[in-house]
Short mmCIF file of C-alpha atoms in Angstrom, two decimals:
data_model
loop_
_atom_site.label_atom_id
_atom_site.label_comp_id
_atom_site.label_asym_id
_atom_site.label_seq_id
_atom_site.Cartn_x
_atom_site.Cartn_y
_atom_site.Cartn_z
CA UNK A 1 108.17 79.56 62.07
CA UNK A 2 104.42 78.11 61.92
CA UNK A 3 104.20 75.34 64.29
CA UNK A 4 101.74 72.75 66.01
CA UNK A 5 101.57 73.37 69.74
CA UNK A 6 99.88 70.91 72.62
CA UNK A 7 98.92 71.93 76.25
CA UNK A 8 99.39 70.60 79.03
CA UNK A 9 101.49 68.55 78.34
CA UNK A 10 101.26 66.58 81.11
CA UNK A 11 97.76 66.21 83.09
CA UNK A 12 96.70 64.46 86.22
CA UNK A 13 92.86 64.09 86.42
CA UNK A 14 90.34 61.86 88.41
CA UNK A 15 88.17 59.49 87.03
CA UNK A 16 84.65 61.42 86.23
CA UNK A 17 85.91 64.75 85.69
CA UNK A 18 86.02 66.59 82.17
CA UNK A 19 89.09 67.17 80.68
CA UNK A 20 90.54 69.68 77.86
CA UNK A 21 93.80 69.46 75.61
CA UNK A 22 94.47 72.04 73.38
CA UNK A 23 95.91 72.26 70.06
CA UNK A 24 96.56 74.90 67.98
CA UNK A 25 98.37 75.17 64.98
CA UNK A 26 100.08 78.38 62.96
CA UNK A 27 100.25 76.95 59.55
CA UNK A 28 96.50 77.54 58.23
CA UNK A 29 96.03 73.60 57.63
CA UNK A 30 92.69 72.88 56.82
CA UNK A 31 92.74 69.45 58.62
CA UNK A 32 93.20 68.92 62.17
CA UNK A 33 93.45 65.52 63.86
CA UNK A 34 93.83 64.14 67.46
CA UNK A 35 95.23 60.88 68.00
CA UNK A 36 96.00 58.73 71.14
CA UNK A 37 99.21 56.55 71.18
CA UNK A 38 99.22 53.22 73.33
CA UNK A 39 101.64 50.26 73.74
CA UNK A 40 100.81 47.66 71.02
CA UNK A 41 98.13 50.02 68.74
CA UNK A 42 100.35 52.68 67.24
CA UNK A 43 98.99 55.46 66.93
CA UNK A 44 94.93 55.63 67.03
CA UNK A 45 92.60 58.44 65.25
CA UNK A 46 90.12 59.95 67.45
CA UNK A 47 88.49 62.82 65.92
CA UNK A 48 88.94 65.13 62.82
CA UNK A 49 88.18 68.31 61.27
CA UNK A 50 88.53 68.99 57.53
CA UNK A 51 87.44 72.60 58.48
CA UNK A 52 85.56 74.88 60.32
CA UNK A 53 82.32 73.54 61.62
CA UNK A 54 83.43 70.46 60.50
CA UNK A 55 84.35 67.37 62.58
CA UNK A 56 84.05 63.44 62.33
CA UNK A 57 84.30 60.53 64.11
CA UNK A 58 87.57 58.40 64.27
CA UNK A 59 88.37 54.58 65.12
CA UNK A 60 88.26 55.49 68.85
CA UNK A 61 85.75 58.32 68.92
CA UNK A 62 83.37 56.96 71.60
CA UNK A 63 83.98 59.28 75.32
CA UNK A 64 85.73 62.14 73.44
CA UNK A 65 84.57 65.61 71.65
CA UNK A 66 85.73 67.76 69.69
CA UNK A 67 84.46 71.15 68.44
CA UNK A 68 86.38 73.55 65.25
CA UNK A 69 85.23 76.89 65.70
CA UNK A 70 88.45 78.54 63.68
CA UNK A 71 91.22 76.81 61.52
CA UNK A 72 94.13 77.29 64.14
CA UNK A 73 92.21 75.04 67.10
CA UNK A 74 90.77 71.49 67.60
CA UNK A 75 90.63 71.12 71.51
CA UNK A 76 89.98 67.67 72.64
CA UNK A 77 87.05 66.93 75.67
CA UNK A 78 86.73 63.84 77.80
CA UNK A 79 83.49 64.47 78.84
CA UNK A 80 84.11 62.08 81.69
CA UNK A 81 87.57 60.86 81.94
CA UNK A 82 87.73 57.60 82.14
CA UNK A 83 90.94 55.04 83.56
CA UNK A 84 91.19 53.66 79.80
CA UNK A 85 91.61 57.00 78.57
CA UNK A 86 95.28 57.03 80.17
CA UNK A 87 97.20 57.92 77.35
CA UNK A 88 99.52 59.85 74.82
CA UNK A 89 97.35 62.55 72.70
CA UNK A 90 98.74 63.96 69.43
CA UNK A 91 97.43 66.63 67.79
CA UNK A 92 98.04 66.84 64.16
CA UNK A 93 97.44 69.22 60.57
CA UNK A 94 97.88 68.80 57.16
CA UNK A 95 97.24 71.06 54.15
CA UNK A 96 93.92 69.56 52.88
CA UNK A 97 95.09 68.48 49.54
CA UNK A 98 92.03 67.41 47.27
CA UNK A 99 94.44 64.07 46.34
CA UNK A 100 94.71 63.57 50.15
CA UNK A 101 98.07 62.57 49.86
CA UNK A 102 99.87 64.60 51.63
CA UNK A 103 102.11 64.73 55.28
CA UNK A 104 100.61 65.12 58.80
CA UNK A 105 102.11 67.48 60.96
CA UNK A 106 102.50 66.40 64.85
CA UNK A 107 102.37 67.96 67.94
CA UNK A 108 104.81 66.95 70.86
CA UNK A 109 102.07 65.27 72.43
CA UNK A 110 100.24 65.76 75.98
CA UNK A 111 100.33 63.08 78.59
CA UNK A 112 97.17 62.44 80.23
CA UNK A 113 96.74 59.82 83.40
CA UNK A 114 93.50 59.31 84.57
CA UNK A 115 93.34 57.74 88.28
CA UNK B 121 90.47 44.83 61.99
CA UNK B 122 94.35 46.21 61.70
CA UNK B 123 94.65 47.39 58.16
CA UNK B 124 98.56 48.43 58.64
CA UNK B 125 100.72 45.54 60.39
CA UNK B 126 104.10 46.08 61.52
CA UNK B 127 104.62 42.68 62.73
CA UNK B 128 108.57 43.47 64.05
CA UNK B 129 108.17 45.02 68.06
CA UNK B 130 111.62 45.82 67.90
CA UNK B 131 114.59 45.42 65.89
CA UNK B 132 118.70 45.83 66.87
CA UNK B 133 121.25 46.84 64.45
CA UNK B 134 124.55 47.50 64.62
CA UNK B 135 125.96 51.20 63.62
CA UNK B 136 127.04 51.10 59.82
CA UNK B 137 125.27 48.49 59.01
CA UNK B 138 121.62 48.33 57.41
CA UNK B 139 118.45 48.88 59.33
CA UNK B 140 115.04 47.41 57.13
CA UNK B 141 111.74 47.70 59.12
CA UNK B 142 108.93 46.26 57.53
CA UNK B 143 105.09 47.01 57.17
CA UNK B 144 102.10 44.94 55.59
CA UNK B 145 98.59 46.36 54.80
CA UNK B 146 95.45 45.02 54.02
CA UNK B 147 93.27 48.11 51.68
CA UNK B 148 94.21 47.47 48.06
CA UNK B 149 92.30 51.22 47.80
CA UNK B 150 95.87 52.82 50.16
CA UNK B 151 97.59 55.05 47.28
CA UNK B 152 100.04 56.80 49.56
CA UNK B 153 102.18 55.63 52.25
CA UNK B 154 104.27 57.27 54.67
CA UNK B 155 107.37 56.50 57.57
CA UNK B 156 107.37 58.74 60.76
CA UNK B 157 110.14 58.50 63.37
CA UNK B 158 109.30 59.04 67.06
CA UNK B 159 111.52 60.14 69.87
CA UNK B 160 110.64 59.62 73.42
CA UNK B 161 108.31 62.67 74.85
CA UNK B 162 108.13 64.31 71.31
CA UNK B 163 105.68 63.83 68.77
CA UNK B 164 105.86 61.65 65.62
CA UNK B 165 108.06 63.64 62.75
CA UNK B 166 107.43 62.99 59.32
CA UNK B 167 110.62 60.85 57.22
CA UNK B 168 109.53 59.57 53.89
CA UNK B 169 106.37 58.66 51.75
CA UNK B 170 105.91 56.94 48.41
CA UNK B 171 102.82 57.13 46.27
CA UNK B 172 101.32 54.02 44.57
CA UNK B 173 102.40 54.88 41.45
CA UNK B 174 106.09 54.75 42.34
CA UNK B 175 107.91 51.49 43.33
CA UNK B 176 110.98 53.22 45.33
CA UNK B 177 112.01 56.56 46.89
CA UNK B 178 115.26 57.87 48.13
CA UNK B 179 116.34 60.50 50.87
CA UNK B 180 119.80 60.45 51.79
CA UNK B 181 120.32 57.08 54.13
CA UNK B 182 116.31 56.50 54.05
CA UNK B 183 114.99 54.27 51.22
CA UNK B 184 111.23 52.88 51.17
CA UNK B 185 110.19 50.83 48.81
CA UNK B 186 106.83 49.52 48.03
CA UNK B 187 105.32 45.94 46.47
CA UNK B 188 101.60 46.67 45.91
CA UNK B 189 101.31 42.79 44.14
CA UNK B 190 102.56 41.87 47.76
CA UNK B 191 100.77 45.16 49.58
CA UNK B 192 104.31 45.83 51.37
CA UNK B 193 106.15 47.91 52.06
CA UNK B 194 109.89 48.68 53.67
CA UNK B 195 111.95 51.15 54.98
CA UNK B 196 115.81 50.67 54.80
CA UNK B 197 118.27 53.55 56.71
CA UNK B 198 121.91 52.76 55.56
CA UNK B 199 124.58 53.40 56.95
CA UNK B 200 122.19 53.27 60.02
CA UNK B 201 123.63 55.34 62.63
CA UNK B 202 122.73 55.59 66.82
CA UNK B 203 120.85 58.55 66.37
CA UNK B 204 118.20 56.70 64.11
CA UNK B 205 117.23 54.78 67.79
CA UNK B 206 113.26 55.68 67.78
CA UNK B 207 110.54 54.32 66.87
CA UNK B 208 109.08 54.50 63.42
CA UNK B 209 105.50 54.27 62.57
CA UNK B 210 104.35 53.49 58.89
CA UNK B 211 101.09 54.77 57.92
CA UNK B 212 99.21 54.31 55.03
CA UNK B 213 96.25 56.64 53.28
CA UNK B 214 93.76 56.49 50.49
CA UNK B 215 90.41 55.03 49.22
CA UNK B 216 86.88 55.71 50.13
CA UNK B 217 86.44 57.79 53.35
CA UNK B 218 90.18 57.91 54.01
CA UNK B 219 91.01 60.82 52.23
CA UNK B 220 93.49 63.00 54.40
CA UNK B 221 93.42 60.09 57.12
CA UNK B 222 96.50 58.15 58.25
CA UNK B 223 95.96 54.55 59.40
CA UNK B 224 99.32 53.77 61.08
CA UNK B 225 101.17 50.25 62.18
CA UNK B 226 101.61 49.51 65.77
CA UNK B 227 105.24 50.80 65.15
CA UNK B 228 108.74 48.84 65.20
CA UNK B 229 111.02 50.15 67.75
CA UNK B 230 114.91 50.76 66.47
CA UNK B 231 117.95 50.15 68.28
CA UNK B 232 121.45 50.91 66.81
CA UNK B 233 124.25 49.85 68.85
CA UNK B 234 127.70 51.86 68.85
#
Protein backbone atom coordinates (compact mmCIF):
# COMPACT_ATOMS: atom_id res chain seq x y z
CA UNK A 1 0.00 0.00 0.00
CA UNK A 2 1.62 3.55 -0.94
CA UNK A 3 2.00 5.46 2.16
CA UNK A 4 3.48 8.78 3.75
CA UNK A 5 6.21 7.96 6.22
CA UNK A 6 7.99 10.53 8.95
CA UNK A 7 11.34 9.94 10.84
CA UNK A 8 12.19 10.27 13.81
CA UNK A 9 9.51 10.50 15.16
CA UNK A 10 10.50 11.76 18.17
CA UNK A 11 13.80 14.08 18.43
CA UNK A 12 15.65 15.68 21.25
CA UNK A 13 18.04 18.46 20.01
CA UNK A 14 19.88 21.52 21.60
CA UNK A 15 19.31 24.88 20.83
CA UNK A 16 21.90 25.85 17.81
CA UNK A 17 22.27 22.62 16.27
CA UNK A 18 20.81 21.63 12.71
CA UNK A 19 18.20 19.37 12.54
CA UNK A 20 16.63 16.91 9.74
CA UNK A 21 13.06 15.22 9.46
CA UNK A 22 12.39 13.15 6.75
CA UNK A 23 9.49 12.46 4.69
CA UNK A 24 8.96 10.34 2.06
CA UNK A 25 6.04 9.33 0.38
CA UNK A 26 5.14 6.08 -2.06
CA UNK A 27 2.24 7.46 -3.89
CA UNK A 28 4.04 9.65 -6.74
CA UNK A 29 2.19 12.96 -5.44
CA UNK A 30 3.46 15.79 -7.08
CA UNK A 31 3.02 18.09 -3.98
CA UNK A 32 4.72 17.73 -0.81
CA UNK A 33 4.10 19.87 2.26
CA UNK A 34 5.50 20.19 5.86
CA UNK A 35 3.49 21.63 8.47
CA UNK A 36 4.01 22.32 12.24
CA UNK A 37 1.02 21.83 14.67
CA UNK A 38 0.87 24.02 17.96
CA UNK A 39 -1.74 24.58 20.74
CA UNK A 40 -4.10 27.40 19.60
CA UNK A 41 -2.78 27.69 15.59
CA UNK A 42 -3.92 24.46 14.03
CA UNK A 43 -2.01 23.32 11.86
CA UNK A 44 0.69 25.85 10.19
CA UNK A 45 2.32 25.52 6.48
CA UNK A 46 5.96 25.74 6.40
CA UNK A 47 7.31 24.87 3.14
CA UNK A 48 6.12 23.26 -0.19
CA UNK A 49 7.06 21.59 -3.26
CA UNK A 50 4.78 21.33 -6.33
CA UNK A 51 7.71 19.25 -7.83
CA UNK A 52 11.08 18.55 -8.31
CA UNK A 53 13.34 21.51 -7.99
CA UNK A 54 10.54 23.21 -6.87
CA UNK A 55 9.88 24.64 -3.37
CA UNK A 56 8.14 27.79 -1.74
CA UNK A 57 7.79 29.56 1.17
CA UNK A 58 4.86 28.98 3.68
CA UNK A 59 3.18 31.18 6.55
CA UNK A 60 6.00 30.10 8.91
CA UNK A 61 8.91 29.64 6.54
CA UNK A 62 11.48 31.87 8.28
CA UNK A 63 14.49 29.28 10.24
CA UNK A 64 13.49 26.24 8.10
CA UNK A 65 14.66 24.65 4.54
CA UNK A 66 13.66 22.54 2.45
CA UNK A 67 15.20 21.01 -0.71
CA UNK A 68 13.07 18.38 -3.54
CA UNK A 69 15.59 16.59 -5.32
CA UNK A 70 13.02 13.51 -6.37
CA UNK A 71 9.13 13.24 -6.02
CA UNK A 72 9.16 10.64 -3.06
CA UNK A 73 11.22 13.20 -0.47
CA UNK A 74 10.84 16.72 1.07
CA UNK A 75 13.23 16.59 4.20
CA UNK A 76 12.79 19.45 6.50
CA UNK A 77 16.22 21.53 7.99
CA UNK A 78 16.37 23.76 11.01
CA UNK A 79 19.36 25.30 10.17
CA UNK A 80 19.69 26.30 13.79
CA UNK A 81 17.10 24.90 16.01
CA UNK A 82 15.66 27.20 17.83
CA UNK A 83 13.37 26.81 21.51
CA UNK A 84 10.22 28.14 19.41
CA UNK A 85 10.69 25.54 16.99
CA UNK A 86 9.39 22.91 19.71
CA UNK A 87 6.80 21.34 17.89
CA UNK A 88 4.61 18.70 15.96
CA UNK A 89 5.86 18.39 12.11
CA UNK A 90 3.56 16.85 9.48
CA UNK A 91 4.56 15.93 6.36
CA UNK A 92 1.98 15.84 3.72
CA UNK A 93 1.17 14.92 -0.45
CA UNK A 94 -1.44 15.38 -2.68
CA UNK A 95 -1.92 14.50 -6.36
CA UNK A 96 -1.29 17.96 -7.96
CA UNK A 97 -4.62 18.42 -9.50
CA UNK A 98 -4.60 21.51 -11.96
CA UNK A 99 -8.22 22.53 -10.04
CA UNK A 100 -6.21 22.24 -6.76
CA UNK A 101 -8.97 20.81 -5.11
CA UNK A 102 -8.09 17.89 -4.02
CA UNK A 103 -7.14 15.86 -0.36
CA UNK A 104 -3.80 16.11 1.53
CA UNK A 105 -2.32 13.10 2.63
CA UNK A 106 -0.60 13.15 6.30
CA UNK A 107 2.13 11.68 7.85
CA UNK A 108 1.97 10.46 11.58
CA UNK A 109 3.94 13.30 12.49
CA UNK A 110 7.55 13.70 14.22
CA UNK A 111 7.92 15.29 17.58
CA UNK A 112 10.67 17.64 17.86
CA UNK A 113 11.76 19.47 21.40
CA UNK A 114 14.32 21.82 21.22
CA UNK A 115 16.04 22.62 24.77
CA UNK B 1 -4.53 37.45 9.83
CA UNK B 2 -6.53 33.90 10.52
CA UNK B 3 -8.43 33.28 7.35
CA UNK B 4 -10.13 29.88 8.81
CA UNK B 5 -11.69 30.39 12.47
CA UNK B 6 -12.87 27.62 14.45
CA UNK B 7 -13.98 29.65 17.27
CA UNK B 8 -15.28 26.30 19.52
CA UNK B 9 -11.81 24.91 21.66
CA UNK B 10 -13.73 22.07 22.56
CA UNK B 11 -17.06 20.67 22.44
CA UNK B 12 -18.85 17.54 24.67
CA UNK B 13 -21.53 15.42 23.37
CA UNK B 14 -23.21 12.74 24.53
CA UNK B 15 -23.06 9.19 22.51
CA UNK B 16 -26.18 9.04 20.10
CA UNK B 17 -26.75 12.25 20.04
CA UNK B 18 -25.52 14.96 17.39
CA UNK B 19 -22.06 16.39 17.29
CA UNK B 20 -21.96 20.00 14.92
CA UNK B 21 -18.49 21.70 14.95
CA UNK B 22 -18.36 24.82 13.29
CA UNK B 23 -15.82 26.83 11.06
CA UNK B 24 -15.86 30.53 9.65
CA UNK B 25 -13.50 31.89 6.90
CA UNK B 26 -12.61 35.05 5.68
CA UNK B 27 -11.32 34.48 1.46
CA UNK B 28 -14.47 34.80 -0.61
CA UNK B 29 -11.74 33.30 -3.44
CA UNK B 30 -11.79 29.46 -0.96
CA UNK B 31 -13.68 27.04 -3.57
CA UNK B 32 -13.01 23.84 -1.67
CA UNK B 33 -13.19 22.96 1.84
CA UNK B 34 -12.25 20.07 3.74
CA UNK B 35 -12.74 18.24 7.62
CA UNK B 36 -9.71 16.16 8.96
CA UNK B 37 -9.93 14.18 12.21
CA UNK B 38 -6.83 13.87 14.43
CA UNK B 39 -5.97 11.23 16.95
CA UNK B 40 -3.41 11.75 19.56
CA UNK B 41 0.34 10.83 18.20
CA UNK B 42 -1.03 10.18 14.60
CA UNK B 43 -1.30 12.47 11.89
CA UNK B 44 -4.38 14.37 10.62
CA UNK B 45 -6.69 11.82 8.34
CA UNK B 46 -8.74 13.14 5.78
CA UNK B 47 -13.04 12.91 6.53
CA UNK B 48 -15.03 15.00 4.17
CA UNK B 49 -14.79 18.02 1.68
CA UNK B 50 -17.38 20.03 -0.21
CA UNK B 51 -16.69 22.19 -3.22
CA UNK B 52 -18.21 25.70 -3.60
CA UNK B 53 -20.48 24.75 -5.97
CA UNK B 54 -22.31 22.31 -3.71
CA UNK B 55 -24.30 23.41 -0.59
CA UNK B 56 -24.21 19.85 1.35
CA UNK B 57 -22.37 16.50 1.31
CA UNK B 58 -23.04 13.23 2.95
CA UNK B 59 -20.82 10.22 4.20
CA UNK B 60 -22.45 7.87 6.35
CA UNK B 61 -22.82 9.74 10.02
CA UNK B 62 -20.60 12.80 8.60
CA UNK B 63 -22.56 15.69 6.99
CA UNK B 64 -20.84 19.20 6.09
CA UNK B 65 -22.59 21.71 4.87
CA UNK B 66 -21.55 24.98 3.54
CA UNK B 67 -23.20 28.83 3.49
CA UNK B 68 -20.86 30.81 1.17
CA UNK B 69 -23.55 34.11 1.62
CA UNK B 70 -22.47 33.51 5.36
CA UNK B 71 -18.71 32.01 4.39
CA UNK B 72 -19.51 28.96 6.89
CA UNK B 73 -19.31 26.12 7.15
CA UNK B 74 -20.31 22.89 9.54
CA UNK B 75 -19.68 19.53 10.16
CA UNK B 76 -22.44 17.37 11.85
CA UNK B 77 -21.50 13.37 12.90
CA UNK B 78 -24.88 11.71 13.90
CA UNK B 79 -25.40 9.31 15.74
CA UNK B 80 -22.02 10.58 17.18
CA UNK B 81 -20.34 7.77 18.75
CA UNK B 82 -17.03 7.64 21.47
CA UNK B 83 -14.78 6.73 18.89
CA UNK B 84 -15.37 10.13 16.98
CA UNK B 85 -13.30 11.73 20.35
CA UNK B 86 -10.40 13.67 18.27
CA UNK B 87 -9.86 16.58 17.13
CA UNK B 88 -11.03 17.84 13.80
CA UNK B 89 -9.40 20.48 11.78
CA UNK B 90 -11.35 22.28 8.88
CA UNK B 91 -9.32 23.60 6.16
CA UNK B 92 -10.16 25.54 3.41
CA UNK B 93 -8.34 25.98 -0.31
CA UNK B 94 -8.59 28.08 -3.39
CA UNK B 95 -7.93 31.53 -5.02
CA UNK B 96 -4.82 33.23 -6.11
CA UNK B 97 -1.58 31.56 -4.85
CA UNK B 98 -3.47 28.93 -2.87
CA UNK B 99 -3.80 26.45 -5.33
CA UNK B 100 -3.02 22.92 -3.73
CA UNK B 101 -2.58 24.78 -0.22
CA UNK B 102 -4.69 24.06 2.86
CA UNK B 103 -5.25 26.95 5.30
CA UNK B 104 -6.66 25.10 8.35
CA UNK B 105 -8.73 26.36 11.69
CA UNK B 106 -7.08 26.17 14.99
CA UNK B 107 -9.19 22.90 15.37
CA UNK B 108 -12.25 22.05 17.81
CA UNK B 109 -11.49 19.26 20.06
CA UNK B 110 -14.48 16.41 20.38
CA UNK B 111 -15.54 14.64 23.31
CA UNK B 112 -18.34 11.97 23.25
CA UNK B 113 -19.30 10.65 26.48
CA UNK B 114 -20.57 6.89 26.91
Amino acid sequence: DAEITQSPRHKITETGRQVTLACHQTWNHNNMFWYRQDLGHGLRLIHYSYGVQDTNKGEVSDGYSVSRSNTEDLPLTLESAASSQTSVYFCASSEGLSSGQETQYFGPGTRLLVL
Amino acid sequence: DQQVKQNSPSLSVQEGRISILNCDYTNSMFDYFLWYKKYPAEGPTFLISISSIKDKNEDGRFTVFLNKSAKHLSLHIVPSQPGDSAVYFCAASGGSGNTGKLIFGQGTTLQVKP
